[in-house]
Coordinates of C-alpha atoms and ligand atoms in Angstrom, one line a residue:
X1 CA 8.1 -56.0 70.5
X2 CA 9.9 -55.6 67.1
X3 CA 6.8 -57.8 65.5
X4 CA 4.4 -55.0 66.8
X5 CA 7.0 -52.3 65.5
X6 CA 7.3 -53.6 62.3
X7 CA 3.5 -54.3 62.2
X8 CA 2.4 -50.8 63.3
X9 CA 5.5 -49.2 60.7
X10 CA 3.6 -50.9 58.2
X11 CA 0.0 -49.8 58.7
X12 CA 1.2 -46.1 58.9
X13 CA 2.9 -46.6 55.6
X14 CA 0.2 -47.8 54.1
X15 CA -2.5 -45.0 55.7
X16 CA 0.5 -42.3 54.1
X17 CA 0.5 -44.3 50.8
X18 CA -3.4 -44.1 50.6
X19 CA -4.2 -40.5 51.5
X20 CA -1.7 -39.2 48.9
X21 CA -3.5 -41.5 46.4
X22 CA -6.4 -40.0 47.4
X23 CA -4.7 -36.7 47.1
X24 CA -3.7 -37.5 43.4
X25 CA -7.2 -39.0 42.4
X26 CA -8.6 -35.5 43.7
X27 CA -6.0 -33.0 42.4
X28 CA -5.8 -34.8 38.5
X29 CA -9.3 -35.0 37.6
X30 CA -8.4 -33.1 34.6
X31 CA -5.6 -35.5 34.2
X32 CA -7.0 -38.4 34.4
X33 CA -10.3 -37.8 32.5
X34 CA -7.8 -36.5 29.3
X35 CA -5.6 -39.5 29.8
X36 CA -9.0 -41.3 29.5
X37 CA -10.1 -39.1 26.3
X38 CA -6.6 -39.7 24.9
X39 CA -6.0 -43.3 25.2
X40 CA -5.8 -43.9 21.4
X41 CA -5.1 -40.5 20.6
X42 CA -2.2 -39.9 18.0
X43 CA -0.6 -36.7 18.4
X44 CA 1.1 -36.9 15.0
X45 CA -2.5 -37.5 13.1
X46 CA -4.0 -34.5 11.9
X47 CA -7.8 -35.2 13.2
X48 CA -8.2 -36.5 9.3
X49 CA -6.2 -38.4 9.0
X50 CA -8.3 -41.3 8.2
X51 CA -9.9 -39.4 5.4
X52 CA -9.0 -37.7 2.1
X53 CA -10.2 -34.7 3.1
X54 CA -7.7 -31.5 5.0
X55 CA -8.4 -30.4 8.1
X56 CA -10.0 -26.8 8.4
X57 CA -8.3 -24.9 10.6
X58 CA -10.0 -21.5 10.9
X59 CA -8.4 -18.3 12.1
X60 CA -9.1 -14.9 13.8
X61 CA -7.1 -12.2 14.8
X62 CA -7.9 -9.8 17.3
X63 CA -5.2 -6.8 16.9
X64 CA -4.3 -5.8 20.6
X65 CA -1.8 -3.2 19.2
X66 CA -0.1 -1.8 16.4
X67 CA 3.2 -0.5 16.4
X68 CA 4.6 1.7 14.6
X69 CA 6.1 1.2 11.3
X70 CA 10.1 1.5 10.9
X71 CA 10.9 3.1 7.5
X72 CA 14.8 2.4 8.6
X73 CA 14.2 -1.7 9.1
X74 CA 11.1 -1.6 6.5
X75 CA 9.0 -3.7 9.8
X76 CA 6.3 -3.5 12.1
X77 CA 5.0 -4.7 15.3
X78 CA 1.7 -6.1 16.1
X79 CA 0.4 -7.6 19.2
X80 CA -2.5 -10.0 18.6
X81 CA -4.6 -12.8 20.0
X82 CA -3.9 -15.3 17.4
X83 CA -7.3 -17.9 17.8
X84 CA -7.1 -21.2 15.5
X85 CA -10.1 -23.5 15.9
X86 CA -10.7 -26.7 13.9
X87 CA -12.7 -30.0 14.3
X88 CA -10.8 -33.4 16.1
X89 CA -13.8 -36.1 16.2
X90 CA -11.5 -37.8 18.3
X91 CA -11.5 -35.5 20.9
X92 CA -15.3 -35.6 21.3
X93 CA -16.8 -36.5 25.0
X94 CA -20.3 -37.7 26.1
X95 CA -19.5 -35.5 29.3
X96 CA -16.9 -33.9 30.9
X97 CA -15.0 -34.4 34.2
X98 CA -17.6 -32.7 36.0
X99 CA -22.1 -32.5 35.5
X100 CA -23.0 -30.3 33.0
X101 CA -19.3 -29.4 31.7
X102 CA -19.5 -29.0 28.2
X103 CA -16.1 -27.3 27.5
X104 CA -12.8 -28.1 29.1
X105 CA -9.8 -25.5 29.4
X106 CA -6.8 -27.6 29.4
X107 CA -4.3 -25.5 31.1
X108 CA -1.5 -28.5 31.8
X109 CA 1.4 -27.9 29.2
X110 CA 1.9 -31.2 29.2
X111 CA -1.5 -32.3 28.2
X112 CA -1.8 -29.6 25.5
X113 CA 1.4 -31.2 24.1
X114 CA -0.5 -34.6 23.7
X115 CA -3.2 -32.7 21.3
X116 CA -2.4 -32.1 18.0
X117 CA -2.7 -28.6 16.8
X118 CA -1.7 -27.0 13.3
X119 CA 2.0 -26.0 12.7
X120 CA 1.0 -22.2 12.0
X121 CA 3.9 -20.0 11.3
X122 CA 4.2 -16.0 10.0
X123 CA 6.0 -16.2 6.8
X124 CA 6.8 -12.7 7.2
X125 CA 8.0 -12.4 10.6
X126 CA 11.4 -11.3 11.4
X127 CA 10.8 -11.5 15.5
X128 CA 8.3 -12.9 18.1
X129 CA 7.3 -13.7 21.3
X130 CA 4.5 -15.4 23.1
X131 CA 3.8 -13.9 26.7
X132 CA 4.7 -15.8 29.9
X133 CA 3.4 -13.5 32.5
X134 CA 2.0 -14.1 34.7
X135 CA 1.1 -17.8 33.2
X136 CA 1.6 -18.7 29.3
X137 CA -0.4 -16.6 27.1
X138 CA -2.1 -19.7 25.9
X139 CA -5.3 -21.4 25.8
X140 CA -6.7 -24.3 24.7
X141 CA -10.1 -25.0 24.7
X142 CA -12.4 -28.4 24.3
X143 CA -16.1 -28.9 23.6
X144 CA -17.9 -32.0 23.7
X145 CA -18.7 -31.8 20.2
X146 CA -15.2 -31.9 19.8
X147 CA -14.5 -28.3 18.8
X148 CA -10.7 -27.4 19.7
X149 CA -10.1 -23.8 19.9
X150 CA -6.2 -22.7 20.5
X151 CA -5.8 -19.1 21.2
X152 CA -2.4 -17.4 22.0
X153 CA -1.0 -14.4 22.4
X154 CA 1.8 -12.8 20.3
X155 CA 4.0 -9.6 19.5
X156 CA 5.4 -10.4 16.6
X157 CA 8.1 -8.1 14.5
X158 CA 6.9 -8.4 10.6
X159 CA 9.0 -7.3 7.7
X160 CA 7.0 -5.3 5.0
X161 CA 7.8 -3.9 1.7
X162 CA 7.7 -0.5 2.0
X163 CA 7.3 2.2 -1.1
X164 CA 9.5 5.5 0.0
X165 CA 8.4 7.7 -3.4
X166 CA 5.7 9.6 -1.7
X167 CA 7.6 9.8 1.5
X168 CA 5.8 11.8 4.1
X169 CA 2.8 12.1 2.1
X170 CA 3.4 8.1 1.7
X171 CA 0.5 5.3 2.3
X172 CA 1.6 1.5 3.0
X173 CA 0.7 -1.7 2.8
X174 CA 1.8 -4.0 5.6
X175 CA 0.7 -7.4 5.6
X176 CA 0.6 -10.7 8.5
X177 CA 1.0 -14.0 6.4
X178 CA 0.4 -17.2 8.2
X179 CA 0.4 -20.5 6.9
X180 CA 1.7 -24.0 7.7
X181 CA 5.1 -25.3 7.7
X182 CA 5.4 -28.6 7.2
X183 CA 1.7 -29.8 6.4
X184 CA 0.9 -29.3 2.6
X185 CA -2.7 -28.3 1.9
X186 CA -4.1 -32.0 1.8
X187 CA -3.0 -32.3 5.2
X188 CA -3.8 -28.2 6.4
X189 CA -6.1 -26.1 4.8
X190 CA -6.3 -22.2 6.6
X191 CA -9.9 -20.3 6.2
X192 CA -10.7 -17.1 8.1
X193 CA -13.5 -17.0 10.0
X194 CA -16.9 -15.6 8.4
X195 CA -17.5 -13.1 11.1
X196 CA -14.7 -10.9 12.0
X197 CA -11.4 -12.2 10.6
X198 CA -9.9 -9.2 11.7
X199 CA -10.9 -7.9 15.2
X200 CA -10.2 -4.6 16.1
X201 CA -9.8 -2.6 19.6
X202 CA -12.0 0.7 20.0
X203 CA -9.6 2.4 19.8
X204 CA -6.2 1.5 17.8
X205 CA -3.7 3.7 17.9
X206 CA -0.7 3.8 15.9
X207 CA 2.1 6.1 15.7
X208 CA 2.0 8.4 13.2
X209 CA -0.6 6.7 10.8
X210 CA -4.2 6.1 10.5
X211 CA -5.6 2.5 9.3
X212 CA -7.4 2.9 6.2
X213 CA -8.7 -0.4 5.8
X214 CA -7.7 -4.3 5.6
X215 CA -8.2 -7.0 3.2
X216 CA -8.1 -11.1 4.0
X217 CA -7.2 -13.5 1.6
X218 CA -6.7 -17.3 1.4
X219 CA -3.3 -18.5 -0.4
X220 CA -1.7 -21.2 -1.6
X221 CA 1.9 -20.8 -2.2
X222 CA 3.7 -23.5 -4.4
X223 CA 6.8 -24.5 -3.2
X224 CA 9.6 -27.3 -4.4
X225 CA 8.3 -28.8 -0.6
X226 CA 4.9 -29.0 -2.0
X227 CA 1.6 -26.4 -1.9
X228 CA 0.4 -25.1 1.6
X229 CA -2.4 -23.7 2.2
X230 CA -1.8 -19.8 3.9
X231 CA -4.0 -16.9 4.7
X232 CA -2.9 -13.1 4.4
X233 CA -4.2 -10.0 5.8
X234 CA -3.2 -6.7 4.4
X235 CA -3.2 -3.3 6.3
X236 CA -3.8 -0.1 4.3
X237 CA -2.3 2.5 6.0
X238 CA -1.8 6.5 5.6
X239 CA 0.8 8.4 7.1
X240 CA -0.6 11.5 8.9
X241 CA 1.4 14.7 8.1
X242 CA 1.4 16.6 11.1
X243 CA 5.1 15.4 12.2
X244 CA 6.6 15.9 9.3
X245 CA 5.2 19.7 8.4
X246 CA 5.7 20.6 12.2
X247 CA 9.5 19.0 12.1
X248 CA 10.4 19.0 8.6
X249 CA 8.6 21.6 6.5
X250 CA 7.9 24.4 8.7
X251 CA 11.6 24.7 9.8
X252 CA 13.2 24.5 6.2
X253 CA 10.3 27.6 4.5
X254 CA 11.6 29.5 7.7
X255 CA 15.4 28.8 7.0
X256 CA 14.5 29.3 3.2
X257 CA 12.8 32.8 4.0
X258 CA 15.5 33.9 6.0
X259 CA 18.0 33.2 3.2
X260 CA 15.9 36.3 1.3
X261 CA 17.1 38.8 4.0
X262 CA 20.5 38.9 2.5
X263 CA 18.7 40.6 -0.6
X264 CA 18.0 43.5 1.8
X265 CA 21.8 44.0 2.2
X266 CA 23.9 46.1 1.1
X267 CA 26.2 44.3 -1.9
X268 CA 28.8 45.3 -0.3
X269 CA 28.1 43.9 3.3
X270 CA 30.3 41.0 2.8
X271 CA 30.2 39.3 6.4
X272 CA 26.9 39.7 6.8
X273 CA 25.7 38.2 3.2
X274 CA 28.4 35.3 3.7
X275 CA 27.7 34.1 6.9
X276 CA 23.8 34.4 6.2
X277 CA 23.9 32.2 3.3
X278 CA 26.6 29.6 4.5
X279 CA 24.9 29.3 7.6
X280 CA 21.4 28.5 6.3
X281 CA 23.1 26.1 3.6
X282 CA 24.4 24.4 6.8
X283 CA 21.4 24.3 8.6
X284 CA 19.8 23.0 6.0
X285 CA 22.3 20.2 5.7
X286 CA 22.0 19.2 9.0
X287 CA 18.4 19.3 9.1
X288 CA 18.2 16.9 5.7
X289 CA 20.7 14.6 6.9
X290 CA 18.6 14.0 10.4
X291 CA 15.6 13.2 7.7
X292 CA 18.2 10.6 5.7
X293 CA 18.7 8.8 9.2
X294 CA 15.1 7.3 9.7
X295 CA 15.0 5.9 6.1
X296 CA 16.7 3.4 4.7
X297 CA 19.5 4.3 2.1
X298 CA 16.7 3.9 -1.2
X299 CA 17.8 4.7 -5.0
X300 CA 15.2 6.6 -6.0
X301 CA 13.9 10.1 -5.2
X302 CA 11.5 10.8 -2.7
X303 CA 8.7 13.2 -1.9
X304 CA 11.2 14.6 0.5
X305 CA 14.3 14.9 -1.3
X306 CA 12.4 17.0 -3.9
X307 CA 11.9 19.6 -1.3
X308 CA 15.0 19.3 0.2
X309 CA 16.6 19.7 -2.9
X310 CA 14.4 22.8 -4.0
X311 CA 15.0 24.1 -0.7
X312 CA 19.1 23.7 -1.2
X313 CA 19.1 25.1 -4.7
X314 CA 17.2 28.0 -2.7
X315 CA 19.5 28.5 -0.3
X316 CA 22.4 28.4 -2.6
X317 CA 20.8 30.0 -5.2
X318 CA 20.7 33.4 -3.1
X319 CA 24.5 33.0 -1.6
X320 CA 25.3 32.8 -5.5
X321 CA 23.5 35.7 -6.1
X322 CA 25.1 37.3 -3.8
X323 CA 28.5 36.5 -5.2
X324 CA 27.4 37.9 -8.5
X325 CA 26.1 41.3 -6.8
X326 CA 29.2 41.9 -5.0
X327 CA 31.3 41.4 -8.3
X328 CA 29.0 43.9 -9.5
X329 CA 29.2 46.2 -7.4
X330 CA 33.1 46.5 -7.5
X331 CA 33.6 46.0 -10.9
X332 CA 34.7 49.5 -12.9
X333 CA 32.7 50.6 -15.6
X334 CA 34.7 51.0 -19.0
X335 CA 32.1 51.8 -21.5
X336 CA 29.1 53.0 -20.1
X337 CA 28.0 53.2 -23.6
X338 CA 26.9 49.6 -23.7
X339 CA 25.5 49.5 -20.2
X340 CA 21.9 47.9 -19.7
X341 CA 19.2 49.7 -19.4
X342 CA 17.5 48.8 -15.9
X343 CA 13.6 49.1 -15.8
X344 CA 12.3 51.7 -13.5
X345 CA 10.8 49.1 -10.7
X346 CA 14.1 47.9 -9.9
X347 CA 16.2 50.9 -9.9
X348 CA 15.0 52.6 -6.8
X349 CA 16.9 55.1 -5.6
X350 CA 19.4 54.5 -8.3
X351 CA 17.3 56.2 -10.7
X352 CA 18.8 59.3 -10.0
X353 CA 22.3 58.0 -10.3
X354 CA 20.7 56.2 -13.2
X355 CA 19.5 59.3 -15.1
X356 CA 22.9 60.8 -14.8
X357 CA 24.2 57.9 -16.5
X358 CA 22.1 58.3 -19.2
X359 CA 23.6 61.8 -19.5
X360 CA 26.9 61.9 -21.9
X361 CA 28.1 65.1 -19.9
X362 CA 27.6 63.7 -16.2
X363 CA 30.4 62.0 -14.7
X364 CA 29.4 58.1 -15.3
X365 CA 29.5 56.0 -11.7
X366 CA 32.7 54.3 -11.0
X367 CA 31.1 50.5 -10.8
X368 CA 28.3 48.4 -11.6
X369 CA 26.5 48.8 -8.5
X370 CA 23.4 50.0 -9.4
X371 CA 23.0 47.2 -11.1
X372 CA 23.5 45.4 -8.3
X373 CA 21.3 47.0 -6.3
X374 CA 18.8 46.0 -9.3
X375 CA 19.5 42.5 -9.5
X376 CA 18.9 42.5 -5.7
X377 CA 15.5 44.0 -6.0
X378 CA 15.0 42.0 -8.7
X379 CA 15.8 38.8 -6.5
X380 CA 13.3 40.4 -4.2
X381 CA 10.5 39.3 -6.0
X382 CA 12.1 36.9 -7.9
X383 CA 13.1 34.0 -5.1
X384 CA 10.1 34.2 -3.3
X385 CA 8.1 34.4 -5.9
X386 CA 9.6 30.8 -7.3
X387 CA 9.5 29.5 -3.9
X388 CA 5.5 30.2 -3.9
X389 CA 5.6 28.6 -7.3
X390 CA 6.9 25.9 -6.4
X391 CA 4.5 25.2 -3.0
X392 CA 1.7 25.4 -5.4
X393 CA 2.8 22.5 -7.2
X394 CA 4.2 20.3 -4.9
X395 CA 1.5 20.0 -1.9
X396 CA -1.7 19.7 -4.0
X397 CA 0.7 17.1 -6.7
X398 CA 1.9 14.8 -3.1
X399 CA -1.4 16.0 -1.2
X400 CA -4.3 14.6 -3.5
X401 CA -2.5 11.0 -4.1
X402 CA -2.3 10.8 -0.5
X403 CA -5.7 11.3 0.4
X404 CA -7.5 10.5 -3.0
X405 CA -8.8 7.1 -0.9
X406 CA -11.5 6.7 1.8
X407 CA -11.5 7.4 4.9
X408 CA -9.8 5.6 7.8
X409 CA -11.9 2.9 9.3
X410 CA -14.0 4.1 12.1
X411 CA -14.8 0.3 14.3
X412 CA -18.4 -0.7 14.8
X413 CA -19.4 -1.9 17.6
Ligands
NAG501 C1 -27.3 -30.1 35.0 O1 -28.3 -29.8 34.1 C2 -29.6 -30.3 34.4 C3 -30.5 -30.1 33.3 O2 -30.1 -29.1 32.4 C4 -30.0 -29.6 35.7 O3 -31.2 -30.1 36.1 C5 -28.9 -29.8 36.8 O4 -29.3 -29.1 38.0 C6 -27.6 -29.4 36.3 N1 -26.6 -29.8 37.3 C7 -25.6 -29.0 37.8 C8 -24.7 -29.5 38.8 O5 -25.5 -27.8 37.3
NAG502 C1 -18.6 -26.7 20.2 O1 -18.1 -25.6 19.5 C2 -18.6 -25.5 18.1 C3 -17.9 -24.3 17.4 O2 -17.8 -23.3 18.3 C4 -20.1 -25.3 18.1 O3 -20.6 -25.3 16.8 C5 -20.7 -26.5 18.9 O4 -22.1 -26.3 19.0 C6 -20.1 -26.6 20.3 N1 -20.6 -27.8 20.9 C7 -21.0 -27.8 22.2 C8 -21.6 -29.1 22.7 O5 -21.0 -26.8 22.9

């Protein structure tokens, strides 16, 4: 009785052992033909290794998105499909798994550990990630000729020198730098690809500029490590204007021109010429300060702090005036005999007053303030005038360097 037990415990173990081999055999056929392809396969050998020669490990980038460039951080973002493909004889198959299978997607992580695949890094990146959702962003890719192609996808953060002197009429040149870390160019050596390094959506968008152009380059950088081979990519890109004149410039020729209506006043309208001019000096702060928060704290003097700064010595300019005219207009004449002459344009309806000054016998005015009321006239002109001046310099000057370049790209498809 225990014999049969035993006997029939066994065969049931054994039909259990042999269906989940079966199971195995069926669910691995990846697995085990790779195990098969990688029996003598060295992960650590670059697929030259047996030869003098570097292995060629071409790139393309297709640019998902682009993000928009912080002036506060000097960096960008950039979402791209990152494709490296290069040449492992060892990896070469007669056929695949399955009839007629030429390529072979290896999706196992732990198989695509066993290949070997270039140590590509972004000198220039400060931040990055490769996507998980909802499977690893990554794929790796076998022919039978032995043609590996290893394509992932990343949003990386890149640092790039940015020039503020032209700032908002400003055009800049970010850059992606890849190259290898540890493999010196005898070992790595990057190339793009001849047809479409660079591989752009329909339509790419990016926030607040337009993408001019881009330039690829192979590198070499010499280090005290040794030479590695690297490959660059530069973006030209042109910062479109409408924010900035719609936020910035608009608001400030409207605070400026409002500062003018104090030249309107009487000099002698104390609260209303004070608070008029302080409170457009204030605005105007305010307004220049918000502008000073999205860029980093440079030395040097931008596009934007040249109008700022004309618009301040505006502003000021006219509460000064004011100052001046109200000390006029108060101050007791002594000897009228000295007095200057005003020209006839500016002394409006003083020129009657101003007539009788003229006359010895007429009782001469108790203060200055026609002459206030000149210099206010005067000012009339006088501010807006400079202001207009001043326009006609500065937007063709910062205008035509902005835009004396092409076009932006338009993508051909
Ligand atoms: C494999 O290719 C041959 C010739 O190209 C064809 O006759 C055959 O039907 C293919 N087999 C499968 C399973 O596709
Ligand atoms: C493998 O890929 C390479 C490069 O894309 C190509 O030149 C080659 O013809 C492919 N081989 C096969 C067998 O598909």
């Amino acid at each position: 009785m225990t014999k049969a037990l035993v006997i029939f415990g066994l065969g049931l173990l054994l039909l259990v052992n042999y269906g989940q081999a079966e199971k195995e055999k069926h669910k691995n056929k990846q697995q085990q033909f790779m195990s098969n392809l990688l029996e003598d396969y060295d992960v650590n050998d670059s697929p030259t290794a047996n030869t003098s020669d570097a292995t060629k490990v071409y790139v393309q980038m297709f640019l998902n998105s682009f993000g928009s460039l912080n002036a506060a951080n000097m960096d960008y973002s950039i979402d791209v499909f990152l494709r490296q493909s290069w040449y492992d004889e060892r990896l070469k198959f007669s056929s695949g798994y399955r009839a007629n299978k030429t390529r072979i997607t290896v999706n196992d992580p732990s198989i695509q550990s066993k290949i070997w695949k270039p140590d590509t890094f972004f000198n220039n990146v400060k931040d990055a990630e490769i996507h998980r959702v909802t499977m690893n962003n990554i794929l790796l890719r076998l022919n039978a000729s032995g043609h590996v192609l290893y394509s992932m996808r990343v949003t990386l953060k890149l640092s790039c020198n940015m020039e503020f002197k032209y700032y908002p009429f400003d055009r800049q040149e970010c850059g992606v730098s890849i190259s290898s870390y540890a493999n010196t160019d005898d070992v790595i050596k990057y190339h793009w690809v001849d047809d479409t390094p660079i591989d752009l959506p329909d339509e790419l968008e990016i926030a607040q500029f337009d993408l001019l152009n881009f330039e690829t380059s192979e590198t070499t950088q010499h280090f005290v490590t040794g030479d590695f081979s690297g490959l660059v990519v530069q973006f030209d890109l042109r910062r479109q204007n409408g924010y900035h004149v719609l936020q910035t410039y608009i608001p400030t020729i409207l605070i400026v021109a409002i500062s003018w209506v104090s030249f309107w006043l009487d000099p002698n309208a104390v609260p209303g010429r004070v608070s008029l001019g302080v409170t457009t000096l204030l605005t105007l702060t305010t307004l220049a300060s918000g502008i000073r928060q999205s860029l980093p704290p440079v030395s040097y003097v931008k596009a934007i702090d040249v109008w700022v700064g004309m618009c301040m010595i505006m502003v000021f300019g006219a509460l000064l005036e004011f100052t001046f005219v109200n000390w006029l207009a108060n101050k007791k004449i002594v000897d009228s005999g000295r007095a200057f002459r005003i020209p006839k344009i500016f002394a409006g309806s003083d020129a009657e007053q101003l007539a009788c000054a003229e006359d010895p016998a007429a009782k001469p005015p108790a203060t200055y303030m026609m002459y206030a009321r000149a210099l206010d006239r005067l000012c009339r002109l006088l501010f807006p005038g400079g202001f207009l001046l001043f326009n006609l310099i500065y937007w063709p000057y910062y205008l035509i360097q902005q835009y004396s370049d092409p076009e932006p790209i338009t993508v051909e498809r």
